[in-house]
Amino acid sequence: MISEKMKGLGSNRSVIRELFEYGKKKSAEVGAENVYDFSLGNPSVPAPQSVEKAIKELMATADPTVLHGYTSAQGDAGVRKTIADNLVSRFGLPVKPELMYMTCGAAASLCISLKALACDGDEFITFTPFFPEYRVFVEMTGSKLVPVKSAEGTFQIDRNAFEKAITPNTKGIIVNTPNNPSGVVLTDDSIKAIVEVLEKKEAEYEHPIFIITDEPYRELVYSGKPDSPFMKLYDDTILCYSYSKSLSLPGERIGYVAVSDRMADKSDVYAAICGAGRALGYVCAPSMMQRVVATCDGETADVSVYKKNRDLLYNALTEMGYSCVYPDGAFYLFVKSPIASANEFSELAKEYNLLLVPADSFGVEGYVRISYCVSTDMIERSLPKFKELICRMQSILQ
Ligand code: PLP
């Protein structure tokens, strides 16, 4: 006997992976230059020069037994201090190195945080649309994911829907801004609504309801400055971060969890974070990369490329008649399917070699996600295909 649940997770590829594999096959048939693959969120901009410089310096100067050796389970103390100091000076966050845990990227940060908090019968709320792996991560702990619909069209927080979804079993909420898959950045009003509702419900139920803020796209914003708003406003906050997108290092698997220093139960929660890291086998995040990100923390890959892509694609598609959610961050464009079924629309798009991810698994029906972390040249070449596709849609709808 083996776990049927795990077998199922391993056997069924996500819709994103399916499309990506299809794209590879199609490229072999018709040439890569004729396939417009918008499926994956793999950064297309190289890591900044400072990453290479830091690696070279470490390789040249550090004691290899230290550089490649185990660090403390929760990460090197000096690395945690550098990152915590930066979070204080950049965003004014109440963090301390003693409450930080280095991880293998945001996926590990989330799994550790959820495992640390979850007890039998717990529920975790998230807002639609959401990163589909949240369901896998929450269910892995034996808890239930409760998706709450965001306001259609803007995907900002629907305060009433959120308040109604909270029950005595709600252990926490997972919030993600800038958002994958919509590209939406939560407004101050949405942030305030989340905080006010949670403060009210914490008082009503007399137990903490945690915010898990998932911020891998924090630095990918196109107006205004990067921010990390929740921990400043709400004491029961756990911050999950990853350098996968900001430094274009997704394959290096490096990030962190930070527990708020203002949290009443911070010592217990941090101990549970360390315990969850231990139980899940996520101890000692990659040692050399810990030092690299400490050196490069706060820097970014060239985000201007994504902004250029965003402007090009958003302007061109809206002009053609597509309806798109305005994306102010991350590198995704969320486009309303001109026909009711996003799956059908995605299938029709394939006929034009446009690979667009239907968003049903993101908790919203009738949309497709376009990842524009691709070359600007590919976007330019794809535009006539998008035009042909919308003309076809219009003829279907007439
Ligand atoms: N959270 C969100 C919203 C993401 O989009 C991703 C990856 O795409 C992750 C978490 C996982 O990030 P990582 O690759 O750093 O584990």
Short mmCIF file of C-alpha atoms and ligand atoms in Angstrom, two decimals:
data_model
loop_
_atom_site.label_atom_id
_atom_site.label_comp_id
_atom_site.label_asym_id
_atom_site.label_seq_id
_atom_site.Cartn_x
_atom_site.Cartn_y
_atom_site.Cartn_z
CA MET A 1 0.00 0.00 0.00
CA ILE A 2 1.19 3.51 -0.79
CA SER A 3 -0.42 6.89 -0.38
CA GLU A 4 -3.03 7.23 -3.12
CA LYS A 5 -3.16 10.95 -2.39
CA MET A 6 0.57 11.39 -3.08
CA LYS A 7 0.36 9.07 -6.09
CA GLY A 8 -2.38 11.29 -7.49
CA LEU A 9 -0.33 14.45 -6.92
CA GLY A 10 2.69 12.93 -8.62
CA SER A 11 0.81 11.42 -11.55
CA ASN A 12 -1.36 14.35 -12.58
CA ARG A 13 0.61 17.20 -14.04
CA SER A 14 -0.70 20.72 -13.43
CA VAL A 15 -2.43 22.40 -16.34
CA ILE A 16 0.59 24.75 -16.58
CA ARG A 17 3.04 21.85 -16.93
CA GLU A 18 0.75 20.14 -19.48
CA LEU A 19 0.82 23.24 -21.68
CA PHE A 20 4.57 23.64 -21.27
CA GLU A 21 5.14 20.03 -22.36
CA TYR A 22 2.75 20.53 -25.28
CA GLY A 23 4.79 23.63 -26.25
CA LYS A 24 8.01 21.62 -26.34
CA LYS A 25 6.42 19.01 -28.61
CA LYS A 26 4.90 21.65 -30.87
CA SER A 27 8.23 23.52 -31.11
CA ALA A 28 9.90 20.33 -32.36
CA GLU A 29 7.19 20.08 -35.06
CA VAL A 30 6.89 23.66 -36.28
CA GLY A 31 10.01 25.40 -34.93
CA ALA A 32 10.39 27.16 -31.58
CA GLU A 33 10.08 30.57 -33.26
CA ASN A 34 6.50 29.71 -34.27
CA VAL A 35 5.28 28.77 -30.79
CA TYR A 36 4.27 31.50 -28.33
CA ASP A 37 4.60 29.87 -24.95
CA PHE A 38 3.11 32.04 -22.19
CA SER A 39 2.67 29.15 -19.75
CA LEU A 40 5.45 29.24 -17.15
CA GLY A 41 6.42 31.82 -14.53
CA ASN A 42 10.14 31.25 -15.07
CA PRO A 43 11.99 34.61 -14.95
CA SER A 44 13.29 35.60 -18.39
CA VAL A 45 15.68 38.26 -17.10
CA PRO A 46 19.08 37.03 -15.85
CA ALA A 47 20.09 37.40 -12.20
CA PRO A 48 21.87 40.71 -11.53
CA GLN A 49 25.66 40.89 -11.92
CA SER A 50 25.97 41.18 -8.14
CA VAL A 51 24.90 37.51 -7.82
CA GLU A 52 27.75 36.30 -10.04
CA LYS A 53 30.16 38.62 -8.23
CA ALA A 54 29.07 37.34 -4.82
CA ILE A 55 29.42 33.68 -5.92
CA LYS A 56 32.90 34.31 -7.35
CA GLU A 57 34.04 36.16 -4.23
CA LEU A 58 32.73 33.43 -1.95
CA MET A 59 34.38 30.72 -4.04
CA ALA A 60 37.68 32.61 -3.99
CA THR A 61 37.76 33.63 -0.34
CA ALA A 62 35.51 31.50 1.87
CA ASP A 63 36.63 28.33 3.63
CA PRO A 64 35.01 25.61 1.48
CA THR A 65 34.17 23.46 4.48
CA VAL A 66 32.13 26.37 5.83
CA LEU A 67 30.78 27.60 2.49
CA HIS A 68 29.47 24.17 1.49
CA GLY A 69 28.92 22.86 5.01
CA TYR A 70 25.76 22.69 7.10
CA THR A 71 24.57 25.93 8.65
CA SER A 72 22.27 25.98 11.68
CA ALA A 73 18.94 24.31 10.86
CA GLN A 74 17.27 27.74 10.73
CA GLY A 75 20.06 29.27 8.61
CA ASP A 76 23.34 31.06 9.21
CA ALA A 77 23.05 33.59 12.05
CA GLY A 78 24.95 36.31 10.15
CA VAL A 79 22.77 35.83 7.06
CA ARG A 80 19.58 36.09 9.15
CA LYS A 81 20.88 39.25 10.83
CA THR A 82 21.70 40.93 7.50
CA ILE A 83 18.29 40.12 6.04
CA ALA A 84 16.40 41.09 9.22
CA ASP A 85 18.28 44.42 9.38
CA ASN A 86 17.37 45.09 5.75
CA LEU A 87 13.68 44.31 6.39
CA VAL A 88 13.74 46.81 9.26
CA SER A 89 15.45 49.54 7.25
CA ARG A 90 13.68 48.96 3.91
CA PHE A 91 10.12 48.42 5.13
CA GLY A 92 10.07 49.15 8.87
CA LEU A 93 9.11 45.56 9.69
CA PRO A 94 9.21 44.26 13.28
CA VAL A 95 11.60 41.38 12.57
CA LYS A 96 14.63 39.94 14.33
CA PRO A 97 17.18 37.33 13.24
CA GLU A 98 16.04 35.06 16.12
CA LEU A 99 12.59 34.88 14.46
CA MET A 100 13.81 34.14 10.93
CA TYR A 101 14.15 30.77 9.23
CA MET A 102 15.98 30.35 5.89
CA THR A 103 14.15 28.08 3.43
CA CYS A 104 14.28 26.48 -0.01
CA GLY A 105 12.09 29.16 -1.65
CA ALA A 106 8.53 30.32 -1.09
CA ALA A 107 7.07 26.82 -1.50
CA ALA A 108 9.08 25.64 1.52
CA SER A 109 8.31 28.86 3.41
CA LEU A 110 4.58 28.22 2.95
CA CYS A 111 4.72 24.51 3.76
CA ILE A 112 6.72 25.18 6.93
CA SER A 113 4.39 27.99 8.07
CA LEU A 114 1.23 25.99 7.42
CA LYS A 115 2.61 22.86 9.08
CA ALA A 116 3.66 24.95 12.07
CA LEU A 117 0.15 26.34 12.58
CA ALA A 118 -2.23 23.59 11.49
CA CYS A 119 -4.21 21.49 13.98
CA ASP A 120 -7.03 19.02 13.26
CA GLY A 121 -10.05 20.65 11.66
CA ASP A 122 -8.31 23.94 10.83
CA GLU A 123 -9.20 26.05 7.82
CA PHE A 124 -7.02 28.44 5.86
CA ILE A 125 -8.63 31.13 3.75
CA THR A 126 -7.19 32.50 0.53
CA PHE A 127 -8.56 34.92 -2.05
CA THR A 128 -9.36 34.07 -5.66
CA PRO A 129 -7.53 33.85 -7.95
CA PHE A 130 -4.75 32.03 -6.11
CA PHE A 131 -1.55 30.06 -6.75
CA PRO A 132 -2.92 26.49 -7.18
CA GLU A 133 -0.22 24.94 -5.01
CA TYR A 134 -1.85 26.58 -1.96
CA ARG A 135 -4.43 23.79 -2.07
CA VAL A 136 -1.72 21.12 -2.11
CA PHE A 137 0.24 22.78 0.70
CA VAL A 138 -2.82 23.32 2.94
CA GLU A 139 -4.25 19.85 2.36
CA MET A 140 -0.84 18.30 3.10
CA THR A 141 -1.31 19.52 6.69
CA GLY A 142 -4.76 17.88 6.92
CA SER A 143 -6.44 21.30 6.87
CA LYS A 144 -9.01 22.70 4.48
CA LEU A 145 -8.42 25.51 1.96
CA VAL A 146 -11.32 27.96 1.85
CA PRO A 147 -11.18 30.17 -1.26
CA VAL A 148 -12.98 33.52 -0.93
CA LYS A 149 -14.06 35.28 -4.09
CA SER A 150 -12.42 38.63 -4.76
CA ALA A 151 -14.33 41.41 -6.49
CA GLU A 152 -14.87 40.38 -10.12
CA GLY A 153 -12.92 42.51 -12.55
CA THR A 154 -10.58 44.24 -10.08
CA PHE A 155 -9.75 41.23 -7.90
CA GLN A 156 -9.53 43.47 -4.84
CA ILE A 157 -10.87 42.17 -1.50
CA ASP A 158 -14.61 41.70 -1.07
CA ARG A 159 -14.84 42.59 2.61
CA ASN A 160 -18.29 41.03 3.19
CA ALA A 161 -17.40 37.77 1.47
CA PHE A 162 -14.20 37.59 3.51
CA GLU A 163 -15.90 38.29 6.82
CA LYS A 164 -18.59 35.67 6.13
CA ALA A 165 -15.98 33.00 5.33
CA ILE A 166 -14.23 33.25 8.72
CA THR A 167 -15.30 30.61 11.23
CA PRO A 168 -14.00 29.56 14.66
CA ASN A 169 -11.89 27.01 12.73
CA THR A 170 -10.07 29.63 10.67
CA LYS A 171 -6.43 29.34 11.67
CA GLY A 172 -5.08 31.76 9.11
CA ILE A 173 -5.29 33.39 5.73
CA ILE A 174 -2.82 33.24 2.88
CA VAL A 175 -2.52 36.53 1.05
CA ASN A 176 -0.43 37.14 -2.06
CA THR A 177 0.29 40.60 -3.43
CA PRO A 178 1.49 41.22 -6.15
CA ASN A 179 -0.62 38.29 -7.21
CA ASN A 180 -0.02 35.20 -9.26
CA PRO A 181 -2.04 34.78 -11.54
CA SER A 182 -3.78 38.17 -11.82
CA GLY A 183 -0.81 40.56 -11.52
CA VAL A 184 -3.02 42.64 -9.20
CA VAL A 185 -1.44 44.59 -6.35
CA LEU A 186 -3.78 44.99 -3.38
CA THR A 187 -4.85 48.57 -2.72
CA ASP A 188 -4.56 50.23 0.69
CA ASP A 189 -8.34 49.79 1.05
CA SER A 190 -8.08 46.04 0.48
CA ILE A 191 -5.19 45.73 2.93
CA LYS A 192 -7.10 47.75 5.52
CA ALA A 193 -10.22 45.62 5.01
CA ILE A 194 -8.26 42.40 5.63
CA VAL A 195 -6.65 43.77 8.78
CA GLU A 196 -9.85 45.27 10.21
CA VAL A 197 -11.89 42.12 9.63
CA LEU A 198 -9.21 39.92 11.21
CA GLU A 199 -8.83 42.19 14.25
CA LYS A 200 -12.59 42.04 14.77
CA LYS A 201 -12.70 38.25 14.40
CA GLU A 202 -9.69 37.69 16.66
CA ALA A 203 -11.47 39.68 19.35
CA GLU A 204 -14.74 37.80 18.77
CA TYR A 205 -13.19 34.30 18.86
CA GLU A 206 -10.50 35.17 21.41
CA HIS A 207 -7.74 33.35 19.56
CA PRO A 208 -5.20 34.39 16.93
CA ILE A 209 -5.98 34.23 13.23
CA PHE A 210 -2.68 34.42 11.39
CA ILE A 211 -1.83 36.22 8.17
CA ILE A 212 0.62 34.26 6.04
CA THR A 213 1.81 36.84 3.54
CA ASP A 214 3.34 35.18 0.46
CA GLU A 215 5.58 37.80 -1.16
CA PRO A 216 7.78 36.30 -3.89
CA TYR A 217 6.78 39.15 -6.25
CA ARG A 218 7.33 41.95 -3.70
CA GLU A 219 9.94 43.77 -5.82
CA LEU A 220 8.08 43.29 -9.11
CA VAL A 221 5.87 46.40 -9.01
CA TYR A 222 5.47 48.89 -11.82
CA SER A 223 4.15 51.96 -10.06
CA GLY A 224 5.07 52.92 -6.53
CA LYS A 225 7.73 51.19 -4.46
CA PRO A 226 7.96 47.61 -3.22
CA ASP A 227 6.32 47.21 0.16
CA SER A 228 5.54 44.54 2.74
CA PRO A 229 2.41 45.99 4.33
CA PHE A 230 0.87 43.28 6.50
CA MET A 231 3.42 42.77 9.25
CA LYS A 232 3.46 46.52 9.94
CA LEU A 233 -0.30 46.58 10.46
CA TYR A 234 -1.11 43.21 12.00
CA ASP A 235 0.81 41.52 14.80
CA ASP A 236 -0.09 37.89 14.00
CA THR A 237 1.77 37.93 10.69
CA ILE A 238 4.19 35.42 9.20
CA LEU A 239 6.10 36.61 6.14
CA CYS A 240 7.05 34.07 3.46
CA TYR A 241 9.60 35.25 0.93
CA SER A 242 11.66 33.86 -1.91
CA TYR A 243 14.43 35.21 -4.14
CA SER A 244 13.13 33.12 -7.06
CA LYS A 245 11.54 36.04 -8.89
CA SER A 246 13.25 39.18 -7.52
CA LEU A 247 16.79 37.91 -8.14
CA SER A 248 15.79 35.45 -10.93
CA LEU A 249 17.05 32.47 -8.91
CA PRO A 250 14.13 30.00 -9.00
CA GLY A 251 16.37 26.97 -9.46
CA GLU A 252 18.59 27.87 -6.51
CA ARG A 253 15.70 27.36 -4.04
CA ILE A 254 16.28 30.08 -1.48
CA GLY A 255 13.97 32.21 0.64
CA TYR A 256 12.89 32.70 4.25
CA VAL A 257 10.13 32.82 6.83
CA ALA A 258 9.97 35.73 9.30
CA VAL A 259 7.70 35.75 12.36
CA SER A 260 6.58 39.16 13.63
CA ASP A 261 8.37 40.31 16.75
CA ARG A 262 5.05 41.85 17.84
CA MET A 263 3.18 38.53 17.79
CA ALA A 264 2.01 37.58 21.30
CA ASP A 265 2.91 33.89 20.76
CA LYS A 266 6.07 34.59 18.76
CA SER A 267 8.32 32.20 20.70
CA ASP A 268 5.91 29.28 20.40
CA VAL A 269 5.17 30.01 16.75
CA TYR A 270 8.86 30.29 15.93
CA ALA A 271 9.56 27.02 17.77
CA ALA A 272 6.79 25.41 15.70
CA ILE A 273 8.33 26.85 12.51
CA CYS A 274 11.64 25.22 13.47
CA GLY A 275 9.80 21.99 14.29
CA ALA A 276 7.95 22.01 10.98
CA GLY A 277 11.21 22.66 9.11
CA ARG A 278 12.67 19.66 10.91
CA ALA A 279 9.66 17.38 10.33
CA LEU A 280 9.49 18.26 6.62
CA GLY A 281 13.25 17.86 6.15
CA TYR A 282 13.72 21.55 5.31
CA VAL A 283 16.71 22.20 7.54
CA CYS A 284 19.76 24.19 6.46
CA ALA A 285 18.69 25.91 3.24
CA PRO A 286 21.41 25.81 0.52
CA SER A 287 24.44 27.12 2.36
CA MET A 288 26.25 29.08 -0.38
CA MET A 289 23.02 30.63 -1.62
CA GLN A 290 22.22 31.85 1.91
CA ARG A 291 25.42 33.92 1.77
CA VAL A 292 24.75 35.06 -1.79
CA VAL A 293 21.26 36.38 -1.05
CA ALA A 294 22.49 38.08 2.13
CA THR A 295 24.96 40.00 -0.06
CA CYS A 296 22.38 40.79 -2.76
CA ASP A 297 19.25 41.23 -0.58
CA GLY A 298 17.22 44.23 -1.78
CA GLU A 299 18.63 44.16 -5.30
CA THR A 300 16.61 42.94 -8.26
CA ALA A 301 17.03 41.59 -11.75
CA ASP A 302 16.21 44.19 -14.43
CA VAL A 303 12.51 44.63 -13.70
CA SER A 304 12.21 47.29 -16.45
CA VAL A 305 12.09 44.45 -18.99
CA TYR A 306 8.92 43.08 -17.38
CA LYS A 307 7.38 46.56 -17.29
CA LYS A 308 8.10 46.97 -20.99
CA ASN A 309 6.48 43.58 -21.69
CA ARG A 310 3.51 44.44 -19.49
CA ASP A 311 2.90 47.74 -21.29
CA LEU A 312 3.30 46.21 -24.73
CA LEU A 313 1.00 43.27 -24.11
CA TYR A 314 -1.64 45.04 -22.01
CA ASN A 315 -1.95 47.95 -24.46
CA ALA A 316 -1.98 45.75 -27.56
CA LEU A 317 -4.50 43.22 -26.22
CA THR A 318 -6.93 45.79 -24.80
CA GLU A 319 -6.77 47.71 -28.09
CA MET A 320 -7.65 44.50 -29.98
CA GLY A 321 -10.72 44.08 -27.77
CA TYR A 322 -9.52 41.65 -25.11
CA SER A 323 -10.59 42.47 -21.58
CA CYS A 324 -7.63 42.31 -19.17
CA VAL A 325 -7.32 42.89 -15.44
CA TYR A 326 -4.87 45.79 -14.96
CA PRO A 327 -1.64 44.19 -13.74
CA ASP A 328 0.52 46.44 -11.63
CA GLY A 329 2.93 43.78 -10.46
CA ALA A 330 4.38 40.27 -10.87
CA PHE A 331 4.68 39.18 -14.51
CA TYR A 332 1.22 37.87 -15.32
CA LEU A 333 -1.67 39.22 -17.36
CA PHE A 334 -5.12 37.85 -16.55
CA VAL A 335 -7.34 37.95 -19.61
CA LYS A 336 -11.08 37.34 -19.70
CA SER A 337 -11.96 34.55 -22.07
CA PRO A 338 -14.18 35.95 -24.83
CA ILE A 339 -16.22 32.73 -24.60
CA ALA A 340 -17.62 31.21 -21.41
CA SER A 341 -15.19 28.32 -21.16
CA ALA A 342 -11.56 29.28 -20.56
CA ASN A 343 -10.54 25.69 -21.33
CA GLU A 344 -12.17 25.90 -24.74
CA PHE A 345 -10.58 29.30 -25.36
CA SER A 346 -7.15 27.94 -24.40
CA GLU A 347 -7.69 25.00 -26.80
CA LEU A 348 -8.65 27.38 -29.64
CA ALA A 349 -5.60 29.55 -28.85
CA LYS A 350 -3.42 26.46 -29.34
CA GLU A 351 -4.50 26.43 -32.99
CA TYR A 352 -2.59 29.73 -33.29
CA ASN A 353 0.30 28.29 -31.26
CA LEU A 354 -0.57 30.65 -28.41
CA LEU A 355 -0.16 28.81 -25.09
CA LEU A 356 -2.43 30.48 -22.53
CA VAL A 357 -3.18 28.85 -19.16
CA PRO A 358 -6.91 28.42 -18.39
CA ALA A 359 -7.44 29.79 -14.89
CA ASP A 360 -9.99 27.35 -13.46
CA SER A 361 -7.33 25.78 -11.22
CA PHE A 362 -6.56 29.29 -9.90
CA GLY A 363 -10.08 29.39 -8.46
CA VAL A 364 -11.65 31.67 -11.08
CA GLU A 365 -13.53 30.48 -14.14
CA GLY A 366 -13.54 32.25 -17.49
CA TYR A 367 -9.99 33.66 -17.52
CA VAL A 368 -6.61 32.69 -18.93
CA ARG A 369 -3.21 33.59 -17.50
CA ILE A 370 -0.45 34.92 -19.72
CA SER A 371 3.06 34.86 -18.23
CA TYR A 372 4.92 37.72 -19.86
CA CYS A 373 8.31 36.81 -18.41
CA VAL A 374 9.35 35.98 -21.97
CA SER A 375 11.38 37.84 -24.57
CA THR A 376 9.89 41.13 -25.80
CA ASP A 377 10.59 39.87 -29.30
CA MET A 378 8.32 36.85 -28.76
CA ILE A 379 5.53 39.11 -27.53
CA GLU A 380 5.89 41.32 -30.61
CA ARG A 381 5.79 38.31 -32.92
CA SER A 382 2.76 36.88 -31.12
CA LEU A 383 0.56 39.96 -31.54
CA PRO A 384 -0.74 39.12 -35.06
CA LYS A 385 -1.77 35.70 -33.69
CA PHE A 386 -3.68 37.31 -30.82
CA LYS A 387 -5.41 39.49 -33.43
CA GLU A 388 -6.37 36.46 -35.52
CA LEU A 389 -7.62 34.72 -32.38
CA ILE A 390 -9.90 37.57 -31.30
CA CYS A 391 -11.30 37.89 -34.83
CA ARG A 392 -12.11 34.17 -34.72
CA MET A 393 -13.77 34.64 -31.32
CA GLN A 394 -15.81 37.53 -32.62
CA SER A 395 -17.00 35.43 -35.54
CA ILE A 396 -17.96 32.59 -33.15
CA LEU A 397 -19.90 34.99 -30.96
CA GLN A 398 -21.81 36.63 -33.82
N1 PLP B 1 3.90 31.61 -4.23
C1 PLP B 1 3.54 32.11 -5.42
C2 PLP B 1 2.41 33.08 -5.48
C3 PLP B 1 4.22 31.74 -6.59
O1 PLP B 1 3.84 32.25 -7.76
C4 PLP B 1 5.28 30.81 -6.49
C5 PLP B 1 6.00 30.35 -7.68
O2 PLP B 1 5.69 30.64 -8.80
C6 PLP B 1 5.61 30.31 -5.22
C7 PLP B 1 4.90 30.73 -4.12
C8 PLP B 1 6.72 29.32 -5.05
O3 PLP B 1 7.93 30.01 -5.19
P1 PLP B 1 9.35 29.26 -5.09
O4 PLP B 1 9.70 28.86 -6.47
O5 PLP B 1 10.27 30.28 -4.55
O6 PLP B 1 9.18 28.11 -4.20
#
